[in-house]
Backbone as a ProteinNet text record, in pm:
[ID]
protein_1_A
[PRIMARY]
MGITDTAESWEVVAARTPFEGAKTAVRSDQVRMPDGAVVRRDYQVHPGSVCVLALDEEERVLVLRQYRHPVRHRLWELPAGLLDVPGENPLHAAQRELYEEAYVKAESWWVLADFFASPGGSDEAIRIFLARDLAEAEGERYAVSEEEADMELERVPVGELVRGVLAGELSNPGLVTGVLALAAALAGGGVESLRPADAPWPARPYAP
[TERTIARY]
3227.6	3139.5	2995.4	2923.7	2784.2	2693.4	2574.8	2475.8	2352.4	2284	2162.2	2070.6	1940.8	1844.6	1852.7	1829.3	1833.3	1705.7	1659.6	1541.5	1576.8	1487.6	1507	1370.3	1353.3	1224.7	1247.3	1202.2	1213.1	1099.6	1119.9	1022.8	888.3	781.8	646	590	569	522.7	374.3	296.4	152.6	106.3	-2	-53.8	-205.1	-271.2	-414.5	-446.9	-564.2	-609.7	-741.5	-736.9	-859.2	-951.4	-899.9	-984.7	-945.4	-1046	-1024.2	-1118.2	-1060.4	-1139.4	-1148	-1198.9	-1216.1	-1082.8	-983.1	-853.6	-737.9	-750.6	-642.4	-695.1	-601.8	-637.6	-544.4	-577.2	-489.1	-445.1	-313.7	-257.5	-190	-201.2	-139.4	-46.3	84.2	184.7	249.1	277.1	360.9	502.3	595.8	728.4	835.3	924.1	1032.9	1148	1186.6	1292.7	1430	1538.8	1673.3	1706.8	1647.4	1675.3	1586	1501.8	1414.7	1274.2	1252.4	1118.7	1024.3	896.1	794.6	703.9	689.6	608.8	508.1	399.9	296.6	326.1	312	326.9	201.4	125.7	5.2	36.8	-7.7	23.4	-80.7	-84.9	-174.9	-111.9	-189.3	-147.6	-202.4	-113.9	-150.2	-99.5	-176.1	-132.7	-17.9	9.9	112.2	50.3	128.9	78.5	180.7	132.2	219.4	180.9	279.9	258.9	325.8	277	334.1	369.5	498.1	539.7	548.3	444.2	435	489.6	597.7	669.3	653.9	595.7	571.1	691.9	676.3	788.5	830.3	747	781.8	832.3	869.7	921.8	819.1	693.4	586.5	538.3	499.9	453.6	301.7	240.6	95.3	58.9	-19.2	-57.7	-208.9	-260	-402.8	-426.4	-536.8	-572.9	-694.1	-679.7	-782.5	-801.7	-926.3	-957.3	-917.4	-848	-807.4	-865.4	-966.5	-1042.1	-960.7	-874	-802.2	-722.6	-666	-586.1	-662.2	-788.4	-872.5	-801.8	-747.9	-680.7	-715.9	-709.9	-713.2	-567.8	-510.6	-368	-341.1	-230	-178.7	-98.2	-126.4	-68	-29.6	47	71.5	-40.4	-70.7	-162.8	-112.3	-200.9	-156.8	-272.2	-237.4	-341	-284.4	-373.3	-334.7	-295.2	-213.9	-187.1	-299.4	-407.5	-529.6	-516.4	-428.6	-415.1	-281.5	-280.1	-153.8	-58.3	67.1	165.4	153.5	65.5	45.2	172.8	199.7	313.8	290.3	377.8	351.7	349.8	424.2	420.5	281.6	221.7	86.7	-12.4	3.5	-83.9	-64.8	59.7	88.4	28.6	40.6	-17.1	-169	-229.3	-374	-415.1	-342.7	-378	-361.3	-257.1	-236.2	-351.9	-398.8	-513.3	-641.6	-667.5	-794.2	-804.8	-696.7	-705.2	-675.8	-598.9	-559.3	-589	-634.9	-660.5	-536.6	-422.1	-292.6	-221.7	-144.7	-57.3	85.7	183.3	323.8	399.8	498.3	577.8	702.8	756.9	884.6	865.6	919.6	899.3	1029.7	1050.2	1161	1108.8	1183.4	1156.3	1228.1	1152.7	1210	1252.3	1168.8	1201	1109.4	1160.1	1082	1092.8	982.8	991.4	875.2	891.6	784.5	715.6	582.4	509	522.2	509.5	515.5	559.4	688.1	733.1	715.8	690.1	663.7	520.8	430.6	290.6	218	287.5	223	328.2	286.3	379.1	362.3	293.7	270.8	403	424.5	539.1	488.7	563.4	522.9	635.4	601.2	695.6	650.3	741.9	713.3	782.3	704.6	757.3	771.2	871.6	881.3	828.1	733.2	675.3	699.8	747.3	772.1	710.5	720.9	660.6	511.3	446.3	304.4	214.7	97.4	-5	-140.5	-244.2	-379.1	-410.8	-475.5	-511.1	-617.3	-637.6	-737.3	-850	-965.6	-1077.5	-1163	-1255.4	-1353.2	-1288.1	-1325.6	-1273.8	-1327.1	-1243.7	-1282.6	-1382.3	-1488.5	-1591	-1545.1	-1514.3	-1466.3	-1584.4	-1557.6	-1662.2	-1599.2	-1684.1	-1641.4	-1542	-1429.2	-1335.3	-1279.5	-1261.8	-1202.2	-1290.8	-1420.8	-1512.7	-1490.1	-1420.1	-1396.9	-1251.5	-1174.6	-1032.7	-1011.3	-903.2	-857.2	-726.7	-701.5	-582.9	-505.2	-373.4	-287.5	-154.6	-82.3	56.4	142.8	237.4	313.5	462.6	539.9	684.9	753.2	854.8	926.7	978.4	1039.3	1096.4	994.4	872.3	768	726.9	722.6	689.7	800.4	926.1	1037.4	1028.7	1002.3	989.8	876.3	762.2	648.8	678.3	753	791.4	879.8	983.2	1077.7	1015	910.4	840.8	735	715	614.8	473.4	457.6	325.1	265.7	348.7	305.9	349.2	253.8	281.9	256.1	196	169.9	302.7	320.3	451.5	497.4	404.1	442.9	492.3	421.8	462.5	596.5	611.3	735.9	853.4	840.1	949	978.7	873.9	893.5	957.3	910.1	962.2	1108.5	1142	1280.6	1372.1	1321.6	1401.1	1426.7	1324.6	1343.2	1444.7	1434	1529.1	1671.5	1688.8	1821	1872.9	1784.6	1825.2	1864.6	1785.2	1815.4	1944.4	1975.2	2098.2	2220.1	2196.1	2304.8	2324.2	2294.8	2320.5	2208.6	2101.1	1988.5	1900.1	1792.5	1698.7	1763.5	1872.3	1939.8	2001.3	2020.3	2077.6	1972.8	1846	1738.6	1728.8	1664	1643.2	1536.9	1545.2	1442.6	1307.6	1202.6	1066.5	1035.2	1108.5	1083.2	1183.4	1248.3	1345.6	1280.2	1351.9	1294.3	1249.9	1148.8	1095.7	1076.3	1179.5	1171.3	1055.4	1016.7	906.7	773.5	757.3	634.4	673.9	721.1	761.7	646.6	680.6	577.9	628.8	535.1	569.2	589.9	702.3	727.5	616.4
6155.4	6103.6	6112.3	6000.9	6000.6	6045.4	6086.6	6123.2	6036.5	6008.2	5928	5964.1	5959.4	5979.4	5861.3	5886.2	5779.4	5779.9	5661.3	5648.8	5688.1	5759.4	5802.1	5834.4	5809.6	5836.3	5896.7	6021.1	6086.2	6039.9	6055	6006.2	6078.1	5999.2	6052.8	6033.9	6144.4	6140.3	6105.4	6155.5	6126.8	6143.2	6076.4	6085.1	6068.4	6134.2	6116	6133.4	6086.2	6096.3	6172.3	6306.7	6386.3	6371.9	6314.7	6298	6171.4	6093.7	5976.3	5983.5	5984.5	5986.3	5848.1	5843.2	5715	5648.5	5727.8	5672.9	5725.9	5845.7	5907	5954.9	5997.1	6048.1	6163.1	6233.4	6335.8	6288.8	6291.7	6250.1	6369.3	6375.2	6481.9	6417.4	6439.2	6381	6488.3	6454.8	6536.7	6477.2	6552.2	6500	6570	6490.4	6547.3	6589.2	6715.5	6771.2	6741.2	6758.7	6732.2	6813.7	6933.6	7015.6	6981	6877.8	6833.5	6890.5	6994.1	7052.7	6955.7	6962.2	6879.7	6971.2	6940.5	7023.2	6935.9	6998.2	6924.9	6926.2	6811.2	6799.6	6730.3	6802.1	6748.8	6712.4	6596.1	6554.6	6455.1	6444.1	6349.6	6210.5	6112.6	5972.1	5916.5	5864.2	5826.8	5686	5604.3	5467.4	5456.5	5563.9	5559.5	5550.6	5584.4	5590.9	5536.2	5502.9	5467	5551.7	5581.3	5650.9	5569.3	5583.8	5511.7	5610.4	5619.3	5693.5	5591.5	5587.5	5492.4	5558.6	5503.8	5563	5473.1	5527.5	5444.3	5442	5372.8	5353.8	5482.6	5585.5	5715.4	5813.6	5761.8	5843	5946.6	5906.2	5990.4	5931.4	6020.8	5979.8	5987	5885.5	5882.6	5967.2	6073.1	6162.3	6180.8	6209.8	6229.5	6370	6430.6	6562.5	6544.8	6586.2	6557.6	6677.2	6701.9	6809.9	6769.3	6861.5	6838.1	6949.2	6914.6	7015.8	7093.8	7030.3	7108.7	7225.7	7210.8	7319.7	7396.6	7357	7425.2	7437.2	7324.6	7319.2	7188.4	7192.5	7070.6	7044.2	6935.8	6908.9	6794.1	6805.4	6692.4	6604.8	6475	6382.1	6251.4	6170.8	6032.4	5945.1	5832.3	5737.6	5703.5	5706.7	5690.7	5642.5	5593	5549.9	5514.9	5491.1	5459.6	5313.1	5286.8	5149.5	5111.8	5061.4	5038	4925.9	4829.2	4711.7	4719.9	4715.9	4720.4	4610.4	4648.3	4551.8	4513.1	4581.4	4548	4568.9	4478.2	4493.7	4616.6	4718.1	4840.8	4821	4723.1	4696.9	4650.4	4563.4	4517	4633	4723.3	4840.1	4929.2	4946.7	5030.5	4970.4	4839.6	4772.9	4788.2	4779.5	4796.7	4937.9	5037.8	5176.6	5207.3	5154.7	5177.8	5119	5003.1	4941.2	5020.6	5054.9	5119	5259.7	5336.8	5476.5	5497.3	5407.4	5429.3	5310.9	5199	5076.9	5037	5035.7	5004.1	4902.4	4813.4	4722.3	4744	4699.3	4717	4588.9	4558.9	4437.8	4462.3	4584.6	4612.6	4720.8	4694.8	4785.1	4808.3	4932	4969.2	5066	5079.1	5185.9	5310.6	5419.3	5544.3	5634.9	5648.4	5734.3	5702.7	5723.9	5717.3	5852.3	5902.9	6028.6	6041.5	6133.1	6169.7	6293.3	6289.8	6396.1	6530.5	6531.4	6656.1	6621.5	6592.1	6533.7	6621	6749.4	6834.4	6825.9	6768.9	6766.8	6637	6537.1	6410.6	6300.4	6176.1	6063.3	5989.5	6052.6	5987.5	5959.9	5834.2	5792.2	5753.9	5794	5768.5	5697.1	5592.9	5524.5	5545.1	5592	5611.5	5500.7	5433.2	5328.9	5382.3	5332.8	5351	5224	5239.3	5125.7	5142.9	5037.1	5041.9	4918.9	4915	4807.4	4802.5	4911.4	4930	4864.2	4825.9	4772.1	4798.2	4793.6	4809.1	4692.3	4721.2	4616.3	4524.1	4412.3	4315.1	4308.9	4264.9	4249.5	4374.3	4372.6	4480.4	4605.2	4720.8	4847.3	4871.8	4934.6	4969.6	5085.3	5075.3	5179.9	5292.9	5410.2	5523.5	5605	5682.8	5765.6	5888.1	5979.2	6100.7	6178.6	6228	6307.2	6230.2	6099.1	6018.4	6009.7	6030.5	6023.7	6138.5	6242.6	6361.5	6372.1	6266	6270.4	6277.2	6344.6	6346.1	6267.2	6202.7	6121.2	6168.8	6189	6230.9	6157.7	6154.7	6107.3	6224.6	6263.8	6386.6	6354.3	6410.2	6384.8	6425.6	6349.3	6375.8	6519.4	6564.5	6698.4	6807.6	6788.5	6888.2	6893.6	6778.4	6775.9	6839.3	6812.7	6875.4	7026.8	7075.2	7219	7275.9	7205.6	7251.5	7256.1	7158.5	7157.9	7277.7	7299.1	7407.5	7544.6	7551	7678.1	7705.1	7612	7629.6	7605.2	7534.7	7510.3	7376.3	7288.6	7156.9	7143.7	7108.9	7119.3	6993.8	6891.6	6771.2	6708.5	6677.4	6631.6	6499.1	6406.9	6281.8	6302.4	6387.2	6416.9	6489.5	6592.5	6669.4	6577.9	6500.9	6413.3	6306.7	6244.4	6136.6	6182.2	6293.4	6342.7	6384.3	6457	6500.1	6382.2	6283.5	6163.6	6086.2	6076.2	6008.5	6081.6	6215.1	6292.6	6272.2	6267.4	6245.8	6106.2	6006.5	5869.4	5855.2	5915.3	5905	5977.7	6085.2	6160.4	6093.9	6000.4	5932.5	5790.5	5696.2	5556.4	5485.8	5556.5	5493.8	5419.1	5359.5	5290.7	5171	5119.7	5005.7	5042.3	5172.2	5216.6	5224.9	5209.3	5219.2	5091.7	5104	4987.7	4895.3	4766.1	4673.9	4704.5	4658.3	4689.6	4633.9	4531.7	4471.8	4519.7	4634.1	4686.7	4712.7	4691.1	4717.7	4863.5	4883.8	5018	5031.8	5075.2	5081.1	5165.5	5269.6	5356.4	5282.1	5183.8	5103.6	4957.5	4886.1	4746.2	4662.7	4566.3	4484.7	4342.9	4253.8	4114.1	4100.6	4041	4023.9	3943.4
-876	-770.8	-816.6	-811.1	-851.1	-738.1	-771.1	-670	-689.9	-581.9	-589.9	-473.6	-496.1	-388.5	-292.2	-165	-65.1	18.5	52.6	137.8	280.8	347.1	485.5	544.7	673	736.1	873.9	893.2	1022.9	1113.2	1243.2	1341.2	1327.4	1318.9	1318.7	1458.5	1527.5	1665.5	1673.6	1577.4	1572.9	1428.9	1393.9	1257.1	1258.6	1164.6	1146.4	999.1	959.3	820.8	820.1	802.9	809.8	689.9	578.9	460.3	386.2	344.5	260.8	141.8	21.7	-100.2	-161.7	-285.6	-353.2	-385.4	-422.8	-462.8	-379.1	-323.5	-247.7	-112	-27.7	104.4	139.7	247.4	302.7	439.8	462.1	590.5	656	786.7	865.1	967.2	952.2	1040.3	1126.9	1251.3	1339.2	1332.6	1271.5	1238.9	1322.7	1381.9	1460.4	1368.2	1374.1	1292.5	1353.9	1277.6	1332.1	1456.3	1471.7	1590.2	1708.1	1692.1	1800	1795.3	1715.2	1703.9	1633	1668.1	1603.6	1521.9	1393.4	1304.3	1230	1183.1	1109.5	961	897	752.6	697.5	611.7	549.4	404.6	360.8	223.8	172.4	40.2	-25.1	-24.7	17.3	8.5	-122	-205.3	-342.6	-373.9	-446.9	-475	-575.4	-649	-753.1	-890.7	-992.3	-1129.6	-1227.8	-1345.5	-1457.4	-1578.9	-1661.2	-1789.2	-1898.8	-2020.7	-2133.7	-2244.8	-2277.3	-2395.5	-2508.8	-2589.4	-2700.3	-2826	-2879.9	-2993.1	-3115.4	-3223.4	-3341.3	-3435	-3547.8	-3640.8	-3709.7	-3704.9	-3762.6	-3657.3	-3541.7	-3430.4	-3383.7	-3383.1	-3329.8	-3198.1	-3107.6	-2975	-2971.4	-2914.4	-2899.4	-2777.3	-2798.6	-2688.7	-2686.7	-2567	-2545.2	-2490.9	-2529.5	-2476.5	-2386.6	-2260.4	-2161.7	-2068.6	-2028.7	-1935.2	-1793.8	-1722.9	-1584.5	-1498.1	-1421	-1348.8	-1244.4	-1163.6	-1062.1	-1118.4	-1239.4	-1298	-1405.3	-1430.8	-1529.4	-1664.9	-1709.8	-1839.2	-1909.7	-2041.5	-2122.6	-2162.6	-2111.4	-2125.8	-2221.4	-2294.5	-2372	-2277.4	-2279.1	-2182.9	-2250.5	-2179.2	-2218.7	-2162.5	-2225.7	-2163.2	-2023	-1925.2	-1786.5	-1700.3	-1581.3	-1489.1	-1353.6	-1258.5	-1122.2	-1107.4	-1006.6	-964.7	-867.6	-922.2	-844.4	-742.1	-770.2	-684.1	-610.1	-476.5	-401.9	-448.2	-476	-521.2	-666.4	-742.3	-883.4	-964	-1056	-1146.2	-1233.9	-1227.9	-1303.7	-1454.6	-1505.9	-1649.6	-1691.3	-1612.2	-1644.9	-1642.6	-1545	-1537.8	-1660.1	-1703.5	-1820	-1946.3	-1962.1	-2079.1	-2080	-1962.5	-1951.5	-1990.3	-1941.8	-1972.2	-2120.1	-2183.1	-2326.4	-2406.3	-2364.8	-2431.6	-2407.3	-2281.1	-2248.6	-2306.7	-2302.6	-2344.3	-2493.1	-2554.3	-2694.1	-2785.3	-2730.2	-2806.1	-2887.2	-2818.5	-2879.1	-2790.2	-2853.3	-2781	-2829.9	-2751.6	-2786.7	-2754.7	-2837.3	-2817.4	-2734.6	-2738.2	-2672.5	-2566.4	-2446.8	-2333.2	-2258	-2210.8	-2123.3	-2017.1	-1907.7	-1811.1	-1859.4	-1876.6	-1925	-1810.2	-1707.8	-1593	-1476.2	-1356.4	-1233.2	-1164	-1109.9	-1036.8	-939.4	-842.3	-750.5	-807.1	-816.7	-885	-814.4	-683	-605.4	-464.5	-442.8	-316.4	-193.6	-212.2	-97.6	-48.1	-130.5	-91.4	-120.4	-174.8	-209.5	-211.6	-182.2	-192.8	-326.2	-423.1	-552	-623.2	-658.8	-738.7	-877	-980.4	-1118.7	-1192.3	-1264.1	-1352.9	-1496.2	-1580.2	-1722.9	-1802.2	-1883.7	-1970.9	-2113.6	-2183.6	-2328.5	-2393.4	-2485.1	-2556.8	-2706.3	-2771.5	-2916.1	-2981.6	-3115.9	-3194.8	-3167.4	-3203.3	-3172.8	-3276.4	-3232.8	-3322.9	-3259.2	-3341.5	-3287.6	-3196.6	-3086.1	-2991.1	-3049.4	-2983.6	-3027.7	-2925.1	-2969.7	-2879.4	-2872	-2779	-2765.6	-2707.2	-2759.2	-2706.4	-2566.2	-2484.2	-2348	-2352	-2271.3	-2267.7	-2176.6	-2233.7	-2155.5	-2103.9	-1997.3	-1938.7	-1873.5	-1825.5	-1756.7	-1844.2	-1785.1	-1865.4	-1984.2	-1967.3	-2073.5	-2197	-2180.1	-2294	-2391.5	-2347.6	-2429	-2475.2	-2461.5	-2497.1	-2647.9	-2688	-2826.2	-2833.5	-2944.7	-2962.7	-3084.8	-3068.9	-3179.4	-3171.7	-3283.6	-3287.1	-3331	-3245.6	-3264.6	-3266.3	-3360.8	-3364.9	-3234.7	-3195.6	-3071.2	-3067.6	-3178.4	-3181.4	-3157	-3206.4	-3185.2	-3038.4	-2972.7	-2831.1	-2746.5	-2779.2	-2707.8	-2721.4	-2842.2	-2863.5	-2778.8	-2773.4	-2695	-2546	-2496.2	-2354.9	-2324	-2404.9	-2378.4	-2398.7	-2479.6	-2501.8	-2395.4	-2303	-2198.8	-2246.2	-2357.4	-2413.8	-2369.8	-2313.3	-2266.6	-2120.6	-2031.9	-1889	-1807.7	-1865.6	-1788	-1744.2	-1614.9	-1567.7	-1628.4	-1652.6	-1715.3	-1857	-1931.8	-2069.5	-2071.3	-1989	-1985	-1950.7	-1843.7	-1800.6	-1905	-1957.9	-2053.6	-2183.6	-2237.1	-2364.5	-2351	-2244	-2226.2	-2195.2	-2120.5	-2094.1	-2223	-2307.8	-2435.7	-2522.2	-2529.7	-2609.9	-2559.1	-2426.6	-2369.7	-2403.2	-2396.4	-2426.8	-2573.5	-2662.6	-2806.1	-2841.5	-2767.1	-2793.1	-2730	-2638.9	-2569.1	-2618	-2528.5	-2561.3	-2632.9	-2667.6	-2734.5	-2636.3	-2687.5	-2598.4	-2530.2	-2588.9	-2526.9	-2392.6	-2367.6	-2240.6	-2129.6	-2165.2	-2066.5	-1982.9	-1867.4	-1781.4	-1841.5	-1810.4	-1860.5	-1797.6	-1861.1	-1816.1	-1678.5	-1634.5	-1503	-1398.8	-1423.4	-1327.2	-1192.3	-1082.4	-949.2	-936.6	-852.1	-827.1	-676.5	-605	-458	-406.8	-480.7	-434.6	-433.1	-519.1	-525	-552.2	-450.5	-470.7	-526	-608.8	-673.1	-693.8	-714.5	-743.7	-893.6	-938.4	-1083.5	-1150.8
[MASK]
++++++++++++++++++++++++++++++++++++++++++++++++++++++++++++++++++++++++++++++++++++++++++++++++++++++++++++++++++++++++++++++++++++++++++++++++++++++++++++++++++++++++++++++++++++++++++++++++++++++++++++++++

């Protein structure tokens, strides 16, 4: 018997938005529980994100090192970004982020994994793509700023990243999920077993 997550929505008796930021907000819902009690649930409202695990011909993953102020750490991460436009095709967003953050393009794309970043406190949904057949991008480089202006770029073998994840040395959720999903795919049916890049994404529906 297989298992799968299912969509469900409990009754929201009342809702308010006590904070709205530039990209995200905080929502406070009064939710009716199965026993009839009504409780408050506060969570971050998030547009969603995409990550790109770009794998080169030497089986190395393109990773970025970036400062993350909320956790006071400089983390190794995959190229990633927000779905800035409602209904945006996530593949297009992923291609844009790979270009802007790494000045790289890819010819072959698959969906590697979908997950909720922190479902107890945020509605952020993340899609991780696998990108192969890499080449340097064309045209003018994107002008980075703020934290991105201080990013480092490396290409690291898959096995070294898996070891770092299992040793507790790498903690970014997109990197952890993507690297372990890739290792599982390579040990199983290969990349051919992955979903196509335009696979449906119920958590963030989009126009093809």
